[in-house]
Amino acid sequence: MDVTSSSPQTNTQSPAASWLADDEFRVLEAICETFFPTLDPPANSDKAQATYYRASASDLHLALLIAETLGQEDEEARADVRRLLALLRSPATGLLLAGAPRPFAALSFKQREKYLLAMAHSPLAQLRQGYQVFKRLTGFLFYATPDPHGHNPSWEALDYQPAGPPPAAPRPLKPLTIEQDSILECDAVVIGSGAGGGVVAGELALAGKNVIVLEKGGYQSEADFTLQEAQAMADLYLKRGLLSSKDMGIAILAGSTLGGGTIVNWDTSFRTPPDILAEWEQLSGLPDVFTGTALQESFAAVEQRIQINTANSAHNRQNQLLFDGAQALGYHAESLRRNAVDCEQRCGTCGFGCRFGCKQSTLKTYLQDAYEHGARIIVHCSAERVLIEQGRATGVEATVYNPESNTSRRLTIRARTVVVAAGTIHSPAILLRSGLTNQHIGRHLHLHPTSTIGGRYPEQVYPWQGVMQSAYSNQFGHLHDNYGYKLEVAPTHPGLLGMGTPWHSAREYRESMSYSAYLATIIILTRDKGEGTVTLDRHGEPVINYVTSVFDRQHLLHGLRQAARVHFAAGANEVVSLQSKRSQLTRQQVDNQGERAWQHFDRQLERNGLGVNRLIMYSAHQMGTCRMGKDPAQSVTDAHSQVHGVQGLFVCDGSVFPAASGVNPMLSIMGLAHQAAQYIKTTL
């Protein structure tokens, strides 16, 4: 027998899963068992392979994990999931999608597979979105979640070796504990501790100012980084790694921990290119802010403090494949600069925090400077609004959560200066909750929409090992003026691979994932001209509205085609896109059919579509929702990153970019924040 679907009588007794009724939970179990049933192993499988194929969703209690994960979402999101589960309980939907008038859980296994594929390929956006909710969660959790002994039934077969427990290490910072409703006073309060907030806090504290830093996430250091994929997403990322655009068209990765995105990014350190700076100057109407010497001096100061270099840009296997493949085609290929020291290809887990202290995040640099010069740091602190009196910022109202006691306390900060550096998603939300009415707050959102072409190679690549990002190609960075894309690589651990790998059937998916160690990923990082918005829901939380524009999709399509060619030039046997419908090409097809095979693949990529939830797309770069400009009618912040019309209120993060940066934005954020900090010092 090929498939055995064994679902134990797991129920929703877990408090975090109790929001689902028993009949709803049974549908969720059936979904998980369709994605991940017990399968007969291939002939001559060894013990690890047999364990891998026989493992099912029920072995990891996948439905319960998903219910608990979704249970942490807001009321509207949970209501959407329940409506989707109700749809799957309807016989009419079964007739429409699987040709059988029965609820999903009552269908045969093959009918359930057909049902899910019909959702994935549906012309109805809501069905595609629903499919992606369950496919991404099941794929990630099945491959990323360890059992109580710290192992996953897939890892040995995938040749994946997780890190051991974190070593004993000192915790160099001691955040301030808020045990009761409190009022604090300072010169400057900084909301956010990442690339923008960390720099400003350090600069102001070094200048002798009384600084308080508020961080929404917790405090994790070398002593806490487990380097386990599932744990890191929950501990270090906004919304536990589930953040996405409202329609789920783009999965968004953003740091939420002390040190912000600088804790989880991949160390890539580009200065903003001169042509982009010139464009920003023209768009903003701000002479010398972007093209003057002051910003270049700030870049140099930041680069020195966070030790940017190329000595630690030795290529791991998949970076070398990108470099070699691009060079073989005559394309630009270069090593990129990184803010890391003594990497030595030891891990490959930069996205889960740096256990060895190599990454020069704000936690190790500017926040440490601030702390040593008297700054107070408060974690698990959500800033609700800025206090404004007679056109001047006077402080912040916030809530501090204590995860140990599960209690919250009110906190009011009285300050002469407020620096909002909560990131492109949350900074506009704070301004809107504060009653500001500038129509550009939350508009002009840019995400650098990104997708991937995977290449399967004849030898192991281990895309999760070594320096995560060290090579790039800018061959197509200027397809249309300053707009195009970069080719880079993305480190991929099993959970992220499980989330992204297309699912055409349970067995084919399991087989595809079994080759994970042989996979290399090339990402197409587009500089988007299209824009989105950040608005507030009825609870005052940010909602991301973004659909990749037709202009940007054309660049993405161009990049998918070129990345495939780079893979084959580097020696890949097969390439595949992340489209729901099958888009793949083998070396045998190219050898047998030549250019005809390429033409067919190019048409296949275009025909299978780049629309919402037809192709998995990601964003690790968010920019533009509080953009800088001379005219208050066209922008939110001025030449000094001060909010138009409000003295003493500054925004210092990627949201001030007048347009997308076109490069990994960390250094752009830090340079602009450093420049703004020099002005803020004079106002204090």
XYZ file of N, CA, C and O in Angstrom, residues 352-504:
612
model
N 19.476 33.101 12.260
C 18.976 32.664 13.567
C 19.783 33.275 14.709
O 19.716 32.826 15.844
N 20.560 34.327 14.409
C 21.442 34.924 15.403
C 22.834 34.336 15.284
O 23.017 33.201 14.837
N 23.846 35.116 15.680
C 25.238 34.677 15.552
C 25.756 34.228 16.910
O 26.048 35.045 17.785
N 25.896 32.930 17.076
C 26.337 32.355 18.345
C 27.799 32.675 18.623
O 28.234 32.729 19.787
N 28.598 32.891 17.583
C 30.034 33.070 17.766
C 30.446 34.539 17.903
O 31.626 34.844 18.032
N 29.473 35.445 17.862
C 29.789 36.856 18.018
C 30.506 37.456 16.832
O 31.116 38.530 16.943
N 30.434 36.799 15.679
C 31.115 37.314 14.485
C 30.349 38.478 13.856
O 30.946 39.449 13.391
N 29.034 38.376 13.832
C 28.208 39.414 13.210
C 28.250 40.681 14.062
O 27.933 40.656 15.254
N 28.599 41.774 13.441
C 28.708 43.050 14.148
C 27.371 43.791 14.084
O 27.218 44.828 13.455
N 26.396 43.204 14.759
C 25.059 43.778 14.815
C 25.065 45.014 15.705
O 26.042 45.304 16.405
N 23.942 45.728 15.735
C 23.857 46.860 16.662
C 23.928 46.384 18.103
O 24.372 47.129 18.990
N 23.513 45.136 18.362
C 23.595 44.609 19.722
C 25.034 44.597 20.217
O 25.306 44.895 21.386
N 25.975 44.254 19.331
C 27.381 44.175 19.720
C 28.107 45.505 19.579
O 29.226 45.641 20.100
N 27.517 46.461 18.883
C 28.230 47.705 18.591
C 27.515 48.907 19.209
O 27.788 49.293 20.335
N 26.584 49.479 18.474
C 25.983 50.739 18.904
C 25.151 50.604 20.177
O 25.169 51.504 21.032
N 24.422 49.526 20.346
C 23.646 49.360 21.578
C 24.561 49.114 22.769
O 24.287 49.594 23.885
N 25.646 48.381 22.538
C 26.623 48.198 23.604
C 27.236 49.541 23.998
O 27.411 49.831 25.194
N 27.553 50.367 22.988
C 28.057 51.714 23.270
C 27.056 52.498 24.108
O 27.428 53.159 25.091
N 25.794 52.445 23.698
C 24.755 53.197 24.410
C 24.637 52.727 25.854
O 24.582 53.542 26.791
N 24.609 51.413 26.029
C 24.458 50.842 27.374
C 25.628 51.243 28.275
O 25.438 51.603 29.448
N 26.832 51.180 27.725
C 28.011 51.517 28.518
C 28.070 52.994 28.872
O 28.816 53.392 29.782
N 27.290 53.813 28.164
C 27.250 55.248 28.447
C 25.917 55.653 29.073
O 25.472 56.793 28.931
N 25.295 54.703 29.752
C 24.166 55.030 30.601
C 22.788 54.872 30.014
O 21.790 55.152 30.700
N 22.670 54.436 28.773
C 21.342 54.277 28.179
C 20.572 53.162 28.891
O 21.139 52.132 29.276
N 19.288 53.373 29.062
C 18.412 52.345 29.617
C 17.704 51.654 28.462
O 17.214 52.311 27.540
N 17.645 50.340 28.522
C 17.056 49.528 27.455
C 15.894 48.738 28.039
O 16.043 48.069 29.060
N 14.739 48.829 27.381
C 13.541 48.134 27.851
C 13.038 47.233 26.723
O 12.749 47.714 25.622
N 12.959 45.940 26.989
C 12.520 44.983 25.959
C 11.077 44.568 26.222
O 10.494 44.902 27.244
N 10.519 43.833 25.260
C 9.098 43.446 25.295
C 8.227 44.688 25.512
O 7.234 44.646 26.244
N 8.623 45.774 24.876
C 7.956 47.064 25.082
C 7.350 47.533 23.761
O 8.071 47.800 22.797
N 6.034 47.619 23.715
C 5.320 48.044 22.510
C 4.929 49.510 22.642
O 4.131 49.867 23.520
N 5.497 50.338 21.796
C 5.149 51.757 21.794
C 3.797 51.936 21.124
O 3.601 51.517 19.980
N 2.868 52.542 21.822
C 1.522 52.699 21.285
C 1.365 54.009 20.534
O 0.816 54.040 19.441
N 1.838 55.105 21.133
C 1.722 56.382 20.436
C 2.735 57.368 20.986
O 3.232 57.236 22.109
N 3.010 58.374 20.154
C 3.866 59.485 20.551
C 2.990 60.564 21.167
O 1.904 60.874 20.656
N 3.437 61.126 22.270
C 2.731 62.241 22.913
C 3.161 63.536 22.250
O 4.362 63.817 22.119
N 2.180 64.314 21.807
C 2.464 65.563 21.085
C 1.677 66.683 21.737
O 0.460 66.568 21.934
N 2.372 67.751 22.088
C 1.741 68.914 22.712
C 2.186 70.172 21.985
O 3.386 70.431 21.864
N 1.208 70.926 21.473
C 1.466 72.199 20.799
C 2.541 72.064 19.708
O 3.471 72.858 19.620
N 2.390 71.005 18.905
C 3.284 70.834 17.754
C 4.660 70.312 18.097
O 5.569 70.378 17.266
N 4.819 69.758 19.298
C 6.125 69.236 19.691
C 5.957 67.869 20.361
O 5.070 67.668 21.182
N 6.844 66.931 20.018
C 6.831 65.622 20.667
C 7.326 65.765 22.100
O 8.345 66.412 22.363
N 6.602 65.160 23.031
C 6.972 65.265 24.441
C 7.182 63.905 25.103
O 7.520 63.843 26.282
N 6.980 62.825 24.368
C 7.199 61.520 24.963
C 6.480 60.409 24.246
O 6.015 60.580 23.106
N 6.348 59.285 24.933
C 5.782 58.076 24.344
C 4.939 57.362 25.394
O 5.307 57.310 26.571
N 3.815 56.813 24.962
C 3.051 55.887 25.782
C 3.284 54.475 25.256
O 3.230 54.240 24.038
N 3.547 53.544 26.179
C 3.900 52.188 25.775
C 3.359 51.181 26.772
O 2.894 51.536 27.866
N 3.429 49.914 26.386
C 3.064 48.794 27.253
C 4.246 47.841 27.328
O 4.817 47.474 26.291
N 4.608 47.437 28.536
C 5.718 46.507 28.737
C 5.146 45.169 29.201
O 4.400 45.108 30.182
N 5.501 44.126 28.488
C 5.000 42.780 28.792
C 6.084 41.976 29.501
O 7.262 41.993 29.109
N 5.692 41.270 30.547
C 6.606 40.378 31.263
C 6.234 38.939 30.918
O 5.212 38.426 31.385
N 7.036 38.253 30.070
C 6.662 36.896 29.653
C 6.705 35.888 30.791
O 6.031 34.854 30.730
N 7.462 36.150 31.849
C 7.542 35.204 32.959
C 6.281 35.223 33.812
O 5.784 34.180 34.227
N 5.759 36.427 34.050
C 4.551 36.521 34.877
C 3.287 36.677 34.054
O 2.176 36.697 34.597
N 3.465 36.809 32.715
C 2.332 37.008 31.809
C 1.501 38.226 32.214
O 0.264 38.191 32.209
N 2.189 39.305 32.570
C 1.531 40.549 32.962
C 2.051 41.701 32.117
O 3.150 41.629 31.549
N 1.260 42.754 32.022
C 1.645 43.950 31.277
C 1.561 45.175 32.182
O 0.692 45.249 33.056
N 2.451 46.126 31.940
C 2.479 47.363 32.698
C 2.469 48.552 31.752
O 3.029 48.498 30.660
N 1.829 49.610 32.190
C 1.805 50.849 31.414
C 3.106 51.612 31.666
O 3.609 51.664 32.784
N 3.636 52.186 30.599
C 4.869 52.960 30.708
C 4.718 54.265 29.942
O 4.336 54.250 28.766
N 5.008 55.367 30.593
C 5.027 56.673 29.944
C 6.450 57.212 30.012
O 7.074 57.212 31.077
N 6.963 57.619 28.871
C 8.294 58.228 28.794
C 8.123 59.709 28.490
O 7.463 60.070 27.509
N 8.689 60.556 29.311
C 8.732 61.988 29.034
C 10.104 62.311 28.447
O 11.131 62.026 29.067
N 10.113 62.897 27.252
C 11.382 63.137 26.567
C 11.308 64.399 25.719
O 10.235 64.762 25.233
N 12.473 65.010 25.532
C 12.538 66.198 24.678
C 12.592 65.819 23.200
O 12.257 66.630 22.344
N 13.027 64.602 22.938
C 13.114 64.128 21.556
C 12.607 62.694 21.490
O 12.919 61.876 22.352
N 11.824 62.398 20.460
C 11.335 61.047 20.207
C 11.843 60.599 18.847
O 11.634 61.298 17.842
N 12.518 59.463 18.828
C 13.015 58.888 17.573
C 12.250 57.606 17.311
O 12.352 56.642 18.078
N 11.454 57.595 16.247
C 10.707 56.399 15.854
C 11.561 55.615 14.862
O 11.865 56.113 13.777
N 11.964 54.432 15.271
C 12.802 53.579 14.422
C 12.310 52.139 14.524
O 13.080 51.208 14.694
N 10.999 52.002 14.414
C 10.350 50.696 14.599
C 10.265 49.889 13.314
O 9.644 48.829 13.294
N 10.856 50.396 12.237
C 10.826 49.688 10.968
C 9.721 50.189 10.065
O 8.771 50.842 10.492
N 9.839 49.863 8.804
C 8.945 50.387 7.779
C 7.499 49.977 7.981
O 6.586 50.674 7.547
N 7.255 48.867 8.671
C 5.883 48.418 8.912
C 5.305 49.094 10.148
O 4.163 49.585 10.130
N 6.064 49.159 11.231
C 5.515 49.665 12.489
C 5.727 51.163 12.706
O 4.965 51.765 13.477
N 6.702 51.779 12.091
C 6.870 53.230 12.274
C 5.654 54.016 11.789
O 5.146 54.882 12.515
N 5.140 53.765 10.582
C 3.935 54.503 10.187
C 2.737 54.177 11.067
O 1.891 55.044 11.312
N 2.671 52.944 11.581
C 1.565 52.590 12.475
C 1.609 53.432 13.744
O 0.574 53.916 14.216
N 2.796 53.636 14.291
C 2.930 54.466 15.494
C 2.510 55.904 15.190
O 1.784 56.536 15.977
N 2.947 56.446 14.063
C 2.578 57.820 13.711
C 1.072 57.961 13.520
O 0.461 58.945 13.962
N 0.464 56.983 12.882
C -0.985 57.034 12.670
C -1.739 56.921 13.990
O -2.726 57.631 14.218
N -1.280 56.039 14.867
C -1.931 55.926 16.182
C -1.747 57.185 17.018
O -2.519 57.438 17.956
N -0.740 57.975 16.676
C -0.471 59.213 17.416
C -1.318 60.381 16.931
O -1.184 61.499 17.436
N -2.162 60.118 15.940
C -3.080 61.145 15.466
C -2.564 61.995 14.331
O -3.226 62.956 13.931
N -1.395 61.662 13.766
C -0.875 62.436 12.644
C -1.673 62.119 11.382
O -2.056 60.971 11.146
N -1.883 63.133 10.576
C -2.809 62.994 9.447
C -2.152 63.189 8.085
O -2.841 63.223 7.074
N -0.851 63.330 8.047
C -0.161 63.452 6.760
C -0.548 62.270 5.875
O -0.386 61.106 6.251
N -1.051 62.574 4.678
C -1.601 61.525 3.818
C -0.540 60.550 3.304
O -0.877 59.472 2.796
N 0.737 60.896 3.452
C 1.791 60.007 2.948
C 2.301 59.028 3.994
O 3.113 58.152 3.668
N 1.840 59.152 5.226
C 2.226 58.173 6.245
C 1.642 56.807 5.859
O 0.441 56.655 5.693
N 2.523 55.842 5.715
C 2.093 54.493 5.343
C 2.015 54.239 3.858
O 1.835 53.089 3.437
N 2.189 55.269 3.052
C 2.168 55.078 1.597
C 3.595 54.865 1.084
O 4.557 54.961 1.806
N 3.692 54.534 -0.224
C 4.979 54.385 -0.917
C 5.814 53.233 -0.357
O 7.039 53.310 -0.278
N 5.128 52.153 0.035
C 5.821 50.972 0.555
C 6.533 50.241 -0.575
O 5.939 49.916 -1.607
N 7.818 49.965 -0.356
C 8.607 49.156 -1.286
C 9.122 47.924 -0.547
O 9.497 48.004 0.626
N 9.167 46.793 -1.242
C 9.506 45.521 -0.593
C 10.628 44.736 -1.276
O 10.991 43.667 -0.793
N 11.181 45.238 -2.392
C 12.148 44.420 -3.128
C 11.605 43.006 -3.327
O 12.196 42.018 -2.869
N 10.464 42.832 -3.981
C 9.887 41.475 -4.126
C 10.896 40.513 -4.753
O 11.551 40.832 -5.743
N 10.980 39.345 -4.146
C 12.061 38.398 -4.447
C 11.491 36.996 -4.622
O 10.616 36.585 -3.873
N 11.988 36.291 -5.622
C 11.673 34.876 -5.727
C 12.939 34.114 -6.088
O 14.027 34.696 -6.176
N 12.791 32.833 -6.310
C 13.944 31.926 -6.358
C 13.846 30.952 -7.513
O 12.758 30.493 -7.854
N 14.985 30.661 -8.104
C 15.136 29.490 -8.961
C 16.072 28.530 -8.245
O 17.195 28.892 -7.877
N 15.581 27.326 -8.008
C 16.417 26.311 -7.374
C 17.115 25.473 -8.427
O 16.537 25.152 -9.466
N 18.354 25.130 -8.172
C 19.114 24.259 -9.059
C 19.557 23.014 -8.316
O 20.105 23.107 -7.215
N 19.275 21.835 -8.890
C 19.727 20.585 -8.283
C 21.029 20.164 -8.954
O 21.113 20.071 -10.180
N 22.051 19.890 -8.134
C 23.395 19.608 -8.635
C 23.754 18.152 -8.407
O 23.156 17.476 -7.561
N 24.730 17.624 -9.147
C 25.085 16.202 -8.995
C 25.825 15.902 -7.695
O 25.903 14.752 -7.287
N 26.378 16.950 -7.046
C 27.069 16.744 -5.784
C 26.396 17.582 -4.701
O 25.642 18.503 -4.991
N 26.680 17.254 -3.441
C 26.063 17.992 -2.346
C 26.517 19.454 -2.346
O 27.698 19.745 -2.545
N 25.555 20.314 -2.124
C 25.805 21.746 -2.023
C 25.684 22.204 -0.564
O 26.404 23.088 -0.126
N 24.788 21.605 0.165
C 24.489 21.996 1.549
C 24.212 23.500 1.642
O 25.019 24.268 2.159
N 23.052 23.933 1.143
C 22.767 25.375 1.089
C 22.623 26.023 2.455
O 22.461 27.235 2.549
N 22.665 25.223 3.514
C 22.547 25.752 4.876
C 23.906 25.863 5.573
O 23.962 26.206 6.736
N 24.998 25.572 4.880
C 26.313 25.587 5.514
C 27.167 26.738 5.003
O 27.130 27.075 3.821
N 27.943 27.337 5.905
C 28.942 28.324 5.513
C 28.415 29.741 5.420
O 27.278 30.027 5.800
N 29.268 30.646 4.925
C 28.899 32.057 4.782
C 27.642 32.152 3.928
O 27.581 31.630 2.820
N 26.645 32.840 4.453
C 25.319 32.755 3.856
C 25.185 33.546 2.558
O 24.477 33.152 1.646
N 25.839 34.674 2.483
C 25.716 35.510 1.290
C 27.040 36.236 1.092
O 27.443 37.050 1.924
N 27.717 35.915 -0.001
C 29.036 36.511 -0.221
C 29.292 36.868 -1.684
O 30.302 37.507 -1.989
N 28.405 36.456 -2.586
C 28.586 36.729 -4.011
C 27.301 37.309 -4.582
O 26.210 37.047 -4.076
N 27.439 38.107 -5.627
C 26.259 38.656 -6.301
C 26.613 39.000 -7.733
O 27.788 39.088 -8.107
N 25.572 39.167 -8.525
C 25.724 39.657 -9.895
C 24.784 40.825 -10.113
O 23.596 40.729 -9.814
N 25.329 41.920 -10.612
C 24.521 43.096 -10.936
C 24.416 43.284 -12.450
O 24.202 44.397 -12.933
N 24.535 42.169 -13.168
C 24.491 42.240 -14.626
C 23.211 42.894 -15.126
O 23.217 43.591 -16.147
N 22.117 42.702 -14.411
C 20.821 43.192 -14.881
C 20.223 44.214 -13.906
O 19.016 44.299 -13.736
N 21.092 44.984 -13.282
C 20.640 45.989 -12.327
C 20.026 47.221 -12.955
O 19.394 48.021 -12.255
N 20.200 47.390 -14.272
C 19.691 48.589 -14.941
C 18.970 48.200 -16.231
O 19.273 48.703 -17.318
N 17.992 47.330 -16.107
C 17.213 46.950 -17.286
C 16.442 48.129 -17.838
O 16.309 48.293 -19.060
N 15.897 48.950 -16.942
C 15.183 50.163 -17.328
C 15.631 51.278 -16.385
O 15.176 51.341 -15.247
N 16.547 52.123 -16.865
C 17.125 53.181 -16.040
C 17.724 52.561 -14.772
O 18.565 51.684 -14.877
N 17.272 53.008 -13.602
C 17.830 52.484 -12.347
C 17.085 51.250 -11.842
O 17.305 50.832 -10.697
N 16.248 50.671 -12.649
C 15.421 49.551 -12.204
C 15.846 48.255 -12.892
O 16.076 48.218 -14.106
N 15.933 47.220 -12.091
C 16.305 45.893 -12.563
C 16.364 44.976 -11.360
O 15.528 45.057 -10.469
N 17.369 44.131 -11.319
C 17.463 43.186 -10.207
C 18.902 42.743 -10.010
O 19.745 42.883 -10.905
N 19.181 42.233 -8.829
C 20.437 41.584 -8.522
C 20.197 40.089 -8.366
O 19.126 39.657 -7.934
N 21.202 39.304 -8.711
C 21.197 37.877 -8.418
C 22.066 37.653 -7.188
O 23.233 38.057 -7.158
N 21.478 37.042 -6.171
C 22.189 36.699 -4.952
C 21.780 35.272 -4.572
O 20.972 34.653 -5.276
N 22.317 34.754 -3.493
C 21.871 33.449 -3.018
C 21.168 33.620 -1.681
O 21.366 34.608 -0.977
N 20.345 32.647 -1.339
C 19.649 32.644 -0.051
C 19.985 31.362 0.689
O 19.836 30.271 0.143
N 20.450 31.468 1.918
C 20.663 30.257 2.713
C 19.328 29.601 3.024
O 18.374 30.280 3.394
N 19.233 28.321 2.834
C 17.948 27.644 2.999
C 18.102 26.430 3.892
O 18.796 25.477 3.544
N 17.460 26.493 5.035
C 17.383 25.359 5.947
C 16.100 24.579 5.628
O 15.252 25.043 4.860
N 15.932 23.392 6.184
C 14.812 22.537 5.768
C 13.435 23.172 5.862
O 12.593 22.970 4.985
N 13.165 23.965 6.916
C 11.843 24.572 7.041
C 11.540 25.529 5.914
O 10.446 25.509 5.330
N 12.491 26.398 5.586
C 12.284 27.344 4.490
C 12.169 26.616 3.163
O 11.358 26.985 2.303
N 12.961 25.551 2.976
C 12.834 24.741 1.766
C 11.456 24.086 1.704
O 10.821 24.053 0.651
N 10.998 23.568 2.846
C 9.682 22.942 2.872
C 8.572 23.916 2.570
O 7.583 23.584 1.909
N 8.727 25.131 3.048
C 7.729 26.166 2.787
C 7.673 26.527 1.307
O 6.599 26.714 0.735
N 8.838 26.590 0.641
C 8.890 27.088 -0.726
C 8.766 26.044 -1.817
O 8.279 26.348 -2.908
N 9.194 24.815 -1.560
C 9.188 23.790 -2.605
C 7.769 23.524 -3.102
O 6.864 23.281 -2.302
N 7.546 23.570 -4.414
C 6.189 23.330 -4.936
C 5.686 21.932 -4.581
O 6.451 20.961 -4.539
N 4.381 21.848 -4.337
C 3.737 20.583 -3.963
C 2.801 20.170 -5.099
O 1.825 20.835 -5.382
N 3.132 19.049 -5.754
C 2.286 18.515 -6.834
C 1.606 17.215 -6.423
O 0.594 16.844 -6.994
